[in-house]
PDB file of C-alpha atoms in Angstrom:
ATOM      1  CA  THR A 135     -19.385   1.623  22.305  1.00 90.00           C
ATOM      2  CA  PRO A 136     -18.991   1.640  18.493  1.00 94.00           C
ATOM      3  CA  ARG A 137     -18.051  -1.629  16.815  1.00 96.00           C
ATOM      4  CA  ALA A 138     -15.903  -2.102  13.717  1.00 97.00           C
ATOM      5  CA  LEU A 139     -15.209  -5.081  11.482  1.00 97.00           C
ATOM      6  CA  LEU A 140     -11.672  -4.911  10.126  1.00 97.00           C
ATOM      7  CA  PHE A 141     -10.401  -7.009   7.207  1.00 95.00           C
ATOM      8  CA  GLY A 142      -6.660  -7.262   6.578  1.00 92.00           C
ATOM      9  CA  ALA A 143      -5.955  -6.418  10.207  1.00 91.00           C
ATOM     10  CA  SER A 144      -2.538  -8.092  10.231  1.00 88.00           C
ATOM     11  CA  GLY A 145      -1.285  -6.241   7.125  1.00 89.00           C
ATOM     12  CA  GLN A 146       0.781  -3.071   7.066  1.00 90.00           C
ATOM     13  CA  ILE A 147      -2.232  -0.757   6.688  1.00 93.00           C
ATOM     14  CA  GLY A 148      -4.578  -2.836   8.818  1.00 93.00           C
ATOM     15  CA  ARG A 149      -2.258  -2.738  11.831  1.00 92.00           C
ATOM     16  CA  ARG A 150      -2.289   1.074  11.735  1.00 93.00           C
ATOM     17  CA  VAL A 151      -6.056   1.237  11.413  1.00 95.00           C
ATOM     18  CA  LEU A 152      -6.485  -1.229  14.283  1.00 95.00           C
ATOM     19  CA  ALA A 153      -4.246   0.824  16.580  1.00 94.00           C
ATOM     20  CA  ARG A 154      -6.186   4.000  15.833  1.00 95.00           C
ATOM     21  CA  LEU A 155      -9.582   2.365  16.364  1.00 96.00           C
ATOM     22  CA  ARG A 156      -8.454   1.010  19.726  1.00 94.00           C
ATOM     23  CA  GLY A 157      -7.115   4.429  20.646  1.00 93.00           C
ATOM     24  CA  ARG A 158     -10.565   5.911  20.049  1.00 93.00           C
ATOM     25  CA  GLY A 159     -12.332   3.325  22.149  1.00 94.00           C
ATOM     26  CA  TRP A 160     -13.822   1.166  19.378  1.00 96.00           C
ATOM     27  CA  GLN A 161     -14.540  -2.523  19.861  1.00 96.00           C
ATOM     28  CA  VAL A 162     -12.949  -4.265  16.884  1.00 96.00           C
ATOM     29  CA  VAL A 163     -13.513  -7.670  15.316  1.00 95.00           C
ATOM     30  CA  ALA A 164     -10.332  -8.188  13.280  1.00 95.00           C
ATOM     31  CA  LEU A 165      -9.989 -10.795  10.542  1.00 92.00           C
ATOM     32  CA  CYS A 166      -6.685 -12.495   9.688  1.00 86.00           C
ATOM     33  CA  ARG A 167      -5.860 -15.478   7.499  1.00 84.00           C
ATOM     34  CA  GLY A 168      -3.128 -16.957   9.691  1.00 81.00           C
ATOM     35  CA  GLU A 169      -2.826 -17.671  13.393  1.00 82.00           C
ATOM     36  CA  PRO A 170      -4.440 -14.775  15.291  1.00 80.00           C
ATOM     37  CA  PRO A 171      -2.103 -12.554  17.316  1.00 81.00           C
ATOM     38  CA  LEU A 172      -2.273 -12.442  21.097  1.00 77.00           C
ATOM     39  CA  ALA A 173      -5.502 -11.075  22.516  1.00 78.00           C
ATOM     40  CA  ALA A 174      -5.602  -7.360  23.260  1.00 86.00           C
ATOM     41  CA  PRO A 175      -8.193  -5.196  25.034  1.00 90.00           C
ATOM     42  CA  GLY A 176     -10.973  -4.158  22.682  1.00 92.00           C
ATOM     43  CA  VAL A 177     -10.002  -6.634  19.944  1.00 95.00           C
ATOM     44  CA  GLU A 178     -11.638  -9.926  19.016  1.00 93.00           C
ATOM     45  CA  TRP A 179      -9.693 -11.861  16.405  1.00 93.00           C
ATOM     46  CA  ARG A 180     -11.520 -13.879  13.781  1.00 90.00           C
ATOM     47  CA  GLN A 181      -9.575 -16.333  11.624  1.00 88.00           C
ATOM     48  CA  GLY A 182     -10.774 -16.677   8.053  1.00 88.00           C
ATOM     49  CA  ALA A 183     -10.205 -15.797   4.435  1.00 88.00           C
ATOM     50  CA  LEU A 184     -12.204 -13.736   1.984  1.00 92.00           C
ATOM     51  CA  PRO A 185     -14.532 -14.072   0.247  1.00 90.00           C
ATOM     52  CA  ASP A 186     -15.915 -17.321   1.666  1.00 87.00           C
ATOM     53  CA  THR A 187     -14.926 -17.520   5.344  1.00 86.00           C
ATOM     54  CA  GLY A 188     -14.984 -13.891   6.446  1.00 87.00           C
ATOM     55  CA  GLY A 189     -17.891 -14.460   8.802  1.00 89.00           C
ATOM     56  CA  SER A 190     -20.935 -12.333   9.530  1.00 92.00           C
ATOM     57  CA  GLY A 191     -21.058  -8.612   8.849  1.00 93.00           C
ATOM     58  CA  GLU A 192     -24.041  -7.763  11.029  1.00 94.00           C
ATOM     59  CA  GLY A 193     -23.965  -5.656  14.172  1.00 94.00           C
ATOM     60  CA  PHE A 194     -21.196  -3.214  13.188  1.00 96.00           C
ATOM     61  CA  ASP A 195     -21.078   0.559  12.883  1.00 95.00           C
ATOM     62  CA  ALA A 196     -18.213   0.488  10.375  1.00 95.00           C
ATOM     63  CA  VAL A 197     -16.505  -2.008   8.084  1.00 96.00           C
ATOM     64  CA  PHE A 198     -12.879  -1.496   7.028  1.00 96.00           C
ATOM     65  CA  SER A 199     -11.142  -3.317   4.171  1.00 96.00           C
ATOM     66  CA  CYS A 200      -7.343  -3.063   4.283  1.00 94.00           C
ATOM     67  CA  GLY A 201      -6.627  -6.100   2.127  1.00 92.00           C
ATOM     68  CA  PRO A 202      -7.363  -7.150  -1.472  1.00 93.00           C
ATOM     69  CA  LEU A 203     -10.301  -5.066  -2.702  1.00 94.00           C
ATOM     70  CA  ASP A 204     -11.597  -7.661  -5.149  1.00 94.00           C
ATOM     71  CA  LEU A 205     -11.981 -10.318  -2.454  1.00 95.00           C
ATOM     72  CA  PHE A 206     -13.604  -7.873  -0.044  1.00 96.00           C
ATOM     73  CA  SER A 207     -16.083  -6.752  -2.701  1.00 96.00           C
ATOM     74  CA  LEU A 208     -17.229 -10.340  -3.246  1.00 96.00           C
ATOM     75  CA  TRP A 209     -17.747 -10.803   0.504  1.00 96.00           C
ATOM     76  CA  TYR A 210     -19.517  -7.454   0.877  1.00 96.00           C
ATOM     77  CA  GLU A 211     -21.857  -8.159  -2.017  1.00 95.00           C
ATOM     78  CA  ASN A 212     -23.075 -11.369  -0.389  1.00 94.00           C
ATOM     79  CA  HIS A 213     -23.161 -10.510   3.327  1.00 95.00           C
ATOM     80  CA  ALA A 214     -25.605  -8.244   5.101  1.00 94.00           C
ATOM     81  CA  THR A 215     -23.981  -5.286   6.859  1.00 95.00           C
ATOM     82  CA  GLY A 216     -26.940  -2.943   7.213  1.00 94.00           C
ATOM     83  CA  GLN A 217     -25.948   0.709   6.878  1.00 93.00           C
ATOM     84  CA  ALA A 218     -22.496   0.261   8.398  1.00 94.00           C
ATOM     85  CA  ARG A 219     -20.019   2.854   7.107  1.00 93.00           C
ATOM     86  CA  VAL A 220     -17.525   1.304   4.676  1.00 94.00           C
ATOM     87  CA  VAL A 221     -13.905   2.401   4.324  1.00 94.00           C
ATOM     88  CA  ALA A 222     -11.980   0.379   1.741  1.00 93.00           C
ATOM     89  CA  PHE A 223      -8.479   0.578   0.298  1.00 93.00           C
ATOM     90  CA  GLY A 224      -7.997   0.029  -3.411  1.00 90.00           C
ATOM     91  CA  SER A 225      -5.130   1.149  -5.626  1.00 88.00           C
ATOM     92  CA  THR A 226      -4.296   3.793  -8.216  1.00 82.00           C
ATOM     93  CA  SER A 227      -3.576   0.849 -10.504  1.00 83.00           C
ATOM     94  CA  VAL A 228      -7.241   1.008 -11.491  1.00 81.00           C
ATOM     95  CA  HIS A 229      -6.340   4.142 -13.468  1.00 77.00           C
ATOM     96  CA  VAL A 230      -2.644   3.911 -14.300  1.00 76.00           C
ATOM     97  CA  LYS A 231      -2.565   0.277 -15.452  1.00 80.00           C
ATOM     98  CA  HIS A 232      -5.794  -0.066 -17.433  1.00 79.00           C
ATOM     99  CA  ALA A 233      -3.960   0.690 -20.709  1.00 76.00           C
ATOM    100  CA  SER A 234      -0.679  -1.023 -19.808  1.00 80.00           C
ATOM    101  CA  SER A 235       1.168  -3.098 -22.390  1.00 82.00           C
ATOM    102  CA  ASP A 236       1.401  -5.858 -19.767  1.00 82.00           C
ATOM    103  CA  PRO A 237      -1.677  -8.147 -19.866  1.00 85.00           C
ATOM    104  CA  ALA A 238      -1.317  -8.948 -16.156  1.00 86.00           C
ATOM    105  CA  GLU A 239      -1.438  -5.258 -15.256  1.00 85.00           C
ATOM    106  CA  ARG A 240      -4.510  -4.712 -17.432  1.00 89.00           C
ATOM    107  CA  GLU A 241      -6.170  -7.687 -15.765  1.00 89.00           C
ATOM    108  CA  LEU A 242      -5.385  -6.216 -12.325  1.00 88.00           C
ATOM    109  CA  ALA A 243      -6.896  -2.869 -13.304  1.00 88.00           C
ATOM    110  CA  GLY A 244      -9.995  -4.664 -14.564  1.00 91.00           C
ATOM    111  CA  ARG A 245     -10.419  -6.583 -11.308  1.00 91.00           C
ATOM    112  CA  LEU A 246     -10.086  -3.386  -9.288  1.00 92.00           C
ATOM    113  CA  GLN A 247     -12.610  -1.592 -11.479  1.00 91.00           C
ATOM    114  CA  ALA A 248     -15.096  -4.455 -11.124  1.00 93.00           C
ATOM    115  CA  ALA A 249     -14.549  -4.508  -7.351  1.00 94.00           C
ATOM    116  CA  GLU A 250     -15.230  -0.781  -7.037  1.00 92.00           C
ATOM    117  CA  ALA A 251     -18.433  -1.115  -9.079  1.00 93.00           C
ATOM    118  CA  ARG A 252     -19.551  -4.091  -6.982  1.00 94.00           C
ATOM    119  CA  ILE A 253     -19.096  -2.167  -3.727  1.00 94.00           C
ATOM    120  CA  ALA A 254     -20.812   0.950  -5.093  1.00 92.00           C
ATOM    121  CA  ALA A 255     -23.828  -1.078  -6.201  1.00 94.00           C
ATOM    122  CA  ALA A 256     -24.178  -2.832  -2.844  1.00 94.00           C
ATOM    123  CA  VAL A 257     -23.771   0.431  -0.935  1.00 92.00           C
ATOM    124  CA  ALA A 258     -26.531   2.037  -2.989  1.00 92.00           C
ATOM    125  CA  VAL A 259     -28.953  -0.811  -2.325  1.00 94.00           C
ATOM    126  CA  ARG A 260     -28.301  -0.682   1.436  1.00 93.00           C
ATOM    127  CA  GLY A 261     -28.440   3.082   1.742  1.00 91.00           C
ATOM    128  CA  ALA A 262     -24.993   3.012   3.307  1.00 91.00           C
ATOM    129  CA  ALA A 263     -21.988   5.286   2.785  1.00 88.00           C
ATOM    130  CA  ALA A 264     -18.539   4.318   1.577  1.00 90.00           C
ATOM    131  CA  THR A 265     -15.107   5.872   1.208  1.00 89.00           C
ATOM    132  CA  LEU A 266     -12.644   4.409  -1.266  1.00 89.00           C
ATOM    133  CA  LEU A 267      -8.964   5.231  -0.817  1.00 89.00           C
ATOM    134  CA  ARG A 268      -6.583   4.558  -3.703  1.00 87.00           C
ATOM    135  CA  PRO A 269      -3.004   4.905  -2.450  1.00 86.00           C
ATOM    136  CA  THR A 270       0.132   3.978  -4.371  1.00 81.00           C
ATOM    137  CA  LEU A 271       3.672   2.982  -3.334  1.00 81.00           C
ATOM    138  CA  VAL A 272       2.736   2.361   0.292  1.00 85.00           C
ATOM    139  CA  TYR A 273       5.751   2.275   2.615  1.00 79.00           C
ATOM    140  CA  GLY A 274       6.712   2.630   6.268  1.00 77.00           C
ATOM    141  CA  ALA A 275       6.226  -0.866   7.715  1.00 74.00           C
ATOM    142  CA  GLY A 276       9.191  -2.507   5.993  1.00 74.00           C
ATOM    143  CA  SER A 277       6.979  -5.079   4.253  1.00 74.00           C
ATOM    144  CA  ASP A 278       6.365  -3.314   0.932  1.00 75.00           C
ATOM    145  CA  ARG A 279       7.983  -4.372  -2.323  1.00 73.00           C
ATOM    146  CA  ASN A 280       9.094  -0.945  -3.520  1.00 74.00           C
ATOM    147  CA  LEU A 281      10.799   1.598  -1.239  1.00 75.00           C
ATOM    148  CA  SER A 282      11.855  -0.963   1.366  1.00 76.00           C
ATOM    149  CA  ARG A 283      13.580  -3.036  -1.318  1.00 76.00           C
ATOM    150  CA  ILE A 284      15.369   0.020  -2.626  1.00 75.00           C
ATOM    151  CA  ALA A 285      16.444   0.956   0.898  1.00 75.00           C
ATOM    152  CA  ALA A 286      17.733  -2.569   1.512  1.00 76.00           C
ATOM    153  CA  LEU A 287      19.824  -2.475  -1.678  1.00 74.00           C
ATOM    154  CA  ALA A 288      21.222   0.935  -0.746  1.00 74.00           C
ATOM    155  CA  ARG A 289      22.176  -0.273   2.723  1.00 74.00           C
ATOM    156  CA  THR A 290      23.786  -3.413   1.317  1.00 75.00           C
ATOM    157  CA  TYR A 291      25.782  -1.832  -1.497  1.00 69.00           C
ATOM    158  CA  GLY A 292      26.280   1.665  -0.129  1.00 68.00           C
ATOM    159  CA  LEU A 293      24.767   3.368  -3.175  1.00 67.00           C
ATOM    160  CA  PHE A 294      21.531   3.810  -5.085  1.00 68.00           C
ATOM    161  CA  LEU A 295      21.034   4.688  -8.752  1.00 69.00           C
ATOM    162  CA  LEU A 296      18.298   7.259  -9.380  1.00 67.00           C
ATOM    163  CA  PRO A 297      17.737   8.228 -13.046  1.00 66.00           C
ATOM    164  CA  HIS A 298      17.828  12.019 -13.109  1.00 66.00           C
ATOM    165  CA  ASP A 299      15.207  12.300 -15.856  1.00 66.00           C
ATOM    166  CA  ALA A 300      12.757   9.735 -14.442  1.00 63.00           C
ATOM    167  CA  ARG A 301       9.216  10.824 -15.309  1.00 65.00           C
ATOM    168  CA  GLY A 302       7.170   8.762 -12.859  1.00 64.00           C
ATOM    169  CA  LEU A 303       5.035  10.999 -10.644  1.00 63.00           C
ATOM    170  CA  ARG A 304       3.487   8.474  -8.286  1.00 67.00           C
ATOM    171  CA  GLN A 305       3.610   9.812  -4.742  1.00 71.00           C
ATOM    172  CA  PRO A 306       4.732   7.305  -2.063  1.00 78.00           C
ATOM    173  CA  VAL A 307       2.324   7.222   0.891  1.00 82.00           C
ATOM    174  CA  HIS A 308       3.302   6.318   4.455  1.00 84.00           C
ATOM    175  CA  VAL A 309       1.176   3.721   6.235  1.00 87.00           C
ATOM    176  CA  ASP A 310       0.681   6.056   9.209  1.00 88.00           C
ATOM    177  CA  ASP A 311      -0.930   8.630   6.906  1.00 87.00           C
ATOM    178  CA  LEU A 312      -3.232   5.941   5.551  1.00 90.00           C
ATOM    179  CA  GLY A 313      -4.211   4.894   9.054  1.00 91.00           C
ATOM    180  CA  ASP A 314      -5.110   8.502   9.827  1.00 90.00           C
ATOM    181  CA  ALA A 315      -7.014   8.848   6.544  1.00 89.00           C
ATOM    182  CA  ALA A 316      -9.128   5.782   7.285  1.00 91.00           C
ATOM    183  CA  LEU A 317     -10.321   7.278  10.571  1.00 91.00           C
ATOM    184  CA  VAL A 318     -10.947  10.683   8.995  1.00 87.00           C
ATOM    185  CA  ALA A 319     -13.117   8.921   6.404  1.00 85.00           C
ATOM    186  CA  LEU A 320     -15.554   7.965   9.155  1.00 81.00           C
ATOM    187  CA  GLU A 321     -16.359  11.648   9.612  1.00 75.00           C
ATOM    188  CA  GLU A 322     -16.998  12.362   5.923  1.00 66.00           C
ATOM    189  CA  ALA A 323     -20.471  13.281   4.692  1.00 48.00           C
ATOM    190  CA  ALA A 324     -22.806  10.471   3.678  1.00 40.00           C
ATOM    191  CA  GLY A 325     -22.634   9.189   0.143  1.00 38.00           C
ATOM    192  CA  VAL A 326     -20.044   7.401  -1.918  1.00 37.00           C
ATOM    193  CA  LEU A 327     -16.757   9.280  -1.885  1.00 41.00           C
ATOM    194  CA  GLU A 328     -13.884   8.208  -4.104  1.00 45.00           C
ATOM    195  CA  GLN A 329     -10.701   9.634  -2.644  1.00 46.00           C
ATOM    196  CA  SER A 330      -7.610   9.111  -4.759  1.00 43.00           C
ATOM    197  CA  LEU A 331      -4.454   9.882  -2.824  1.00 43.00           C
ATOM    198  CA  ALA A 332      -2.618  10.034  -6.127  1.00 43.00           C
ATOM    199  CA  ASP A 333      -4.301  13.381  -6.791  1.00 44.00           C
ATOM    200  CA  ALA A 334      -2.088  14.995  -4.166  1.00 42.00           C
ATOM    201  CA  GLU A 335       0.203  17.618  -5.662  1.00 42.00           C
ATOM    202  CA  PHE A 336       3.654  16.157  -6.280  1.00 41.00           C
ATOM    203  CA  ASP A 337       6.869  18.067  -5.778  1.00 45.00           C
ATOM    204  CA  PRO A 338       9.894  16.240  -7.287  1.00 45.00           C
ATOM    205  CA  ARG A 339      12.048  17.736  -4.538  1.00 47.00           C
ATOM    206  CA  GLU A 340      10.233  15.473  -2.081  1.00 49.00           C
ATOM    207  CA  LEU A 341      11.803  12.449  -3.766  1.00 48.00           C
ATOM    208  CA  GLU A 342      15.237  13.959  -3.315  1.00 50.00           C
ATOM    209  CA  GLN A 343      14.524  14.565   0.370  1.00 52.00           C
ATOM    210  CA  ALA A 344      13.143  11.061   0.869  1.00 52.00           C
ATOM    211  CA  GLU A 345      16.182   9.653  -0.889  1.00 49.00           C
ATOM    212  CA  GLU A 346      18.493  11.403   1.539  1.00 48.00           C
ATOM    213  CA  ARG A 347      16.492  10.393   4.595  1.00 51.00           C
ATOM    214  CA  LEU A 348      15.986   6.750   3.656  1.00 49.00           C
ATOM    215  CA  PHE A 349      19.335   5.875   2.212  1.00 47.00           C
ATOM    216  CA  ALA A 350      21.767   8.329   3.875  1.00 45.00           C
ATOM    217  CA  LEU A 351      23.578   8.591   0.557  1.00 40.00           C
ATOM    218  CA  ARG A 352      25.508  11.685   1.542  1.00 41.00           C
ATOM    219  CA  ALA A 353      27.131   9.711   4.336  1.00 42.00           C
ATOM    220  CA  ALA A 354      27.845   6.854   1.956  1.00 43.00           C
ATOM    221  CA  GLY A 355      29.532   9.291  -0.407  1.00 41.00           C
ATOM    222  CA  ARG A 356      28.458   7.396  -3.496  1.00 46.00           C
ATOM    223  CA  LYS A 357      25.590   9.320  -5.053  1.00 47.00           C
ATOM    224  CA  TYR A 358      25.148   9.428  -8.818  1.00 48.00           C
ATOM    225  CA  ASN A 359      22.871  11.854 -10.694  1.00 55.00           C
ATOM    226  CA  VAL A 360      22.397  10.360 -14.152  1.00 52.00           C
ATOM    227  CA  THR A 361      20.112  10.510 -17.159  1.00 57.00           C
ATOM    228  CA  ALA A 362      18.740   7.447 -18.910  1.00 59.00           C
ATOM    229  CA  ASP A 363      21.445   7.817 -21.577  1.00 68.00           C
ATOM    230  CA  ASP A 364      24.114   7.616 -18.883  1.00 66.00           C
ATOM    231  CA  LEU A 365      22.821   4.376 -17.393  1.00 62.00           C
ATOM    232  CA  PRO A 366      25.035   1.882 -19.310  1.00 72.00           C
ATOM    233  CA  ALA A 367      28.224   3.600 -18.183  1.00 72.00           C
ATOM    234  CA  VAL A 368      26.987   4.067 -14.639  1.00 63.00           C
ATOM    235  CA  LEU A 369      25.902   0.435 -14.398  1.00 67.00           C
ATOM    236  CA  ALA A 370      29.392  -0.592 -15.360  1.00 73.00           C
ATOM    237  CA  ARG A 371      30.734   1.600 -12.558  1.00 69.00           C
ATOM    238  CA  PHE A 372      28.136   0.082 -10.245  1.00 63.00           C
ATOM    239  CA  GLU A 373      29.342  -3.423 -11.121  1.00 68.00           C
ATOM    240  CA  ALA A 374      32.902  -2.381 -10.407  1.00 69.00           C
ATOM    241  CA  GLU A 375      31.813  -1.004  -7.032  1.00 62.00           C
ATOM    242  CA  LEU A 376      30.249  -4.357  -6.140  1.00 58.00           C
ATOM    243  CA  ASP A 377      33.463  -6.129  -7.061  1.00 61.00           C
ATOM    244  CA  ASN A 378      35.451  -3.686  -4.935  1.00 60.00           C
ATOM    245  CA  LEU A 379      33.113  -4.226  -1.994  1.00 50.00           C
ATOM    246  CA  ASP A 380      33.779  -7.976  -2.303  1.00 49.00           C
ATOM    247  CA  ILE A 381      30.249  -8.868  -1.298  1.00 42.00           C
ATOM    248  CA  GLY A 382      29.657 -11.379  -4.064  1.00 41.00           C
ATOM    249  CA  ARG A 383      26.925 -11.648  -6.612  1.00 41.00           C
ATOM    250  CA  ARG A 384      23.398 -11.614  -5.298  1.00 41.00           C
ATOM    251  CA  ASP A 385      20.211 -12.384  -7.138  1.00 41.00           C
ATOM    252  CA  THR A 386      17.769  -9.822  -5.738  1.00 38.00           C
ATOM    253  CA  ARG A 387      14.869 -11.000  -7.871  1.00 35.00           C
ATOM    254  CA  ARG A 388      11.856 -12.777  -6.412  1.00 34.00           C
ATOM    255  CA  GLU A 389       9.570 -15.236  -8.088  1.00 36.00           C
ATOM    256  CA  ASP A 390       6.584 -12.991  -7.503  1.00 37.00           C
ATOM    257  CA  ASP A 391       8.176  -9.923  -9.203  1.00 36.00           C
TER     258      ASP A 391
END
C-alpha cells in the first residue's frame, strides 16, 4: 500500500487531496496545526507546525504540500525523505508580484522564489522528482478571501459591481480541480516540473458566466455594466441602494486585508 505525507491537510486544498488519496487506497499521514479531526480509515493525523515540528519524512512514497510553500521548503531542506515524489502548491504571485509597487507583495514574491529554489536544490541532491503547482484565486470551499467574499457581498446587498473594462486576467481555480491536479502530478515523468495553472488560456466570457452562477444577479435584477470612468456615479447609486435596503452600514474590511 502506498504511503503519503500530507502537509496542510485541513486546508481547502489539502482536504481535497486527502479525499482523493483515500479514494485511491493510499495510507496517509496528515499534518495539521490545530486539534486533529476525527480518525478516519487510512488516515493518521499528526499535530505539528512547519518548519520545526512537522515530524519525520522517511518511509513515504509521496509528499504533498498544500500549505505555505516557504515553510514547507524549510522543512523539506532539513528532513530526509529519500526519493519520495513531491507535489507542492505555490502561487502565481511569484511572477505577478515581484515588481509590485507594494513592498509587502514584493517580499511575498521573493519568499516564494526562494522557497522554489530551495525545493529544487534539495530534489536534485536526492534524485527525487517534484511537481510545483502555482494556482491563483482559489475558490470553492468558502474559505478563500476573494470570490467567496464577493459572493457574500452580492448575497447581502443584492448586487455586485463589476468594472466593464477591468484588465485583470487571473483565472480563478476551483479547489476540486486542484485536488485532481495533485493526483495527476504523481503520474508525471520524473524530473522537476513547474506547472503554472495561470498559463491556462483565459476567456473573459468565463467571468461573465461565473458571475451569473455565483451571484444570481439576473434574479436580483440589479446588474450594472460600467467602465472605470463610470464608477463614481455608480457608487453613489450603490450607496443609495444600501440606504433603500435599510440594512445599515457595515465595515467589510478585515485587519489582515
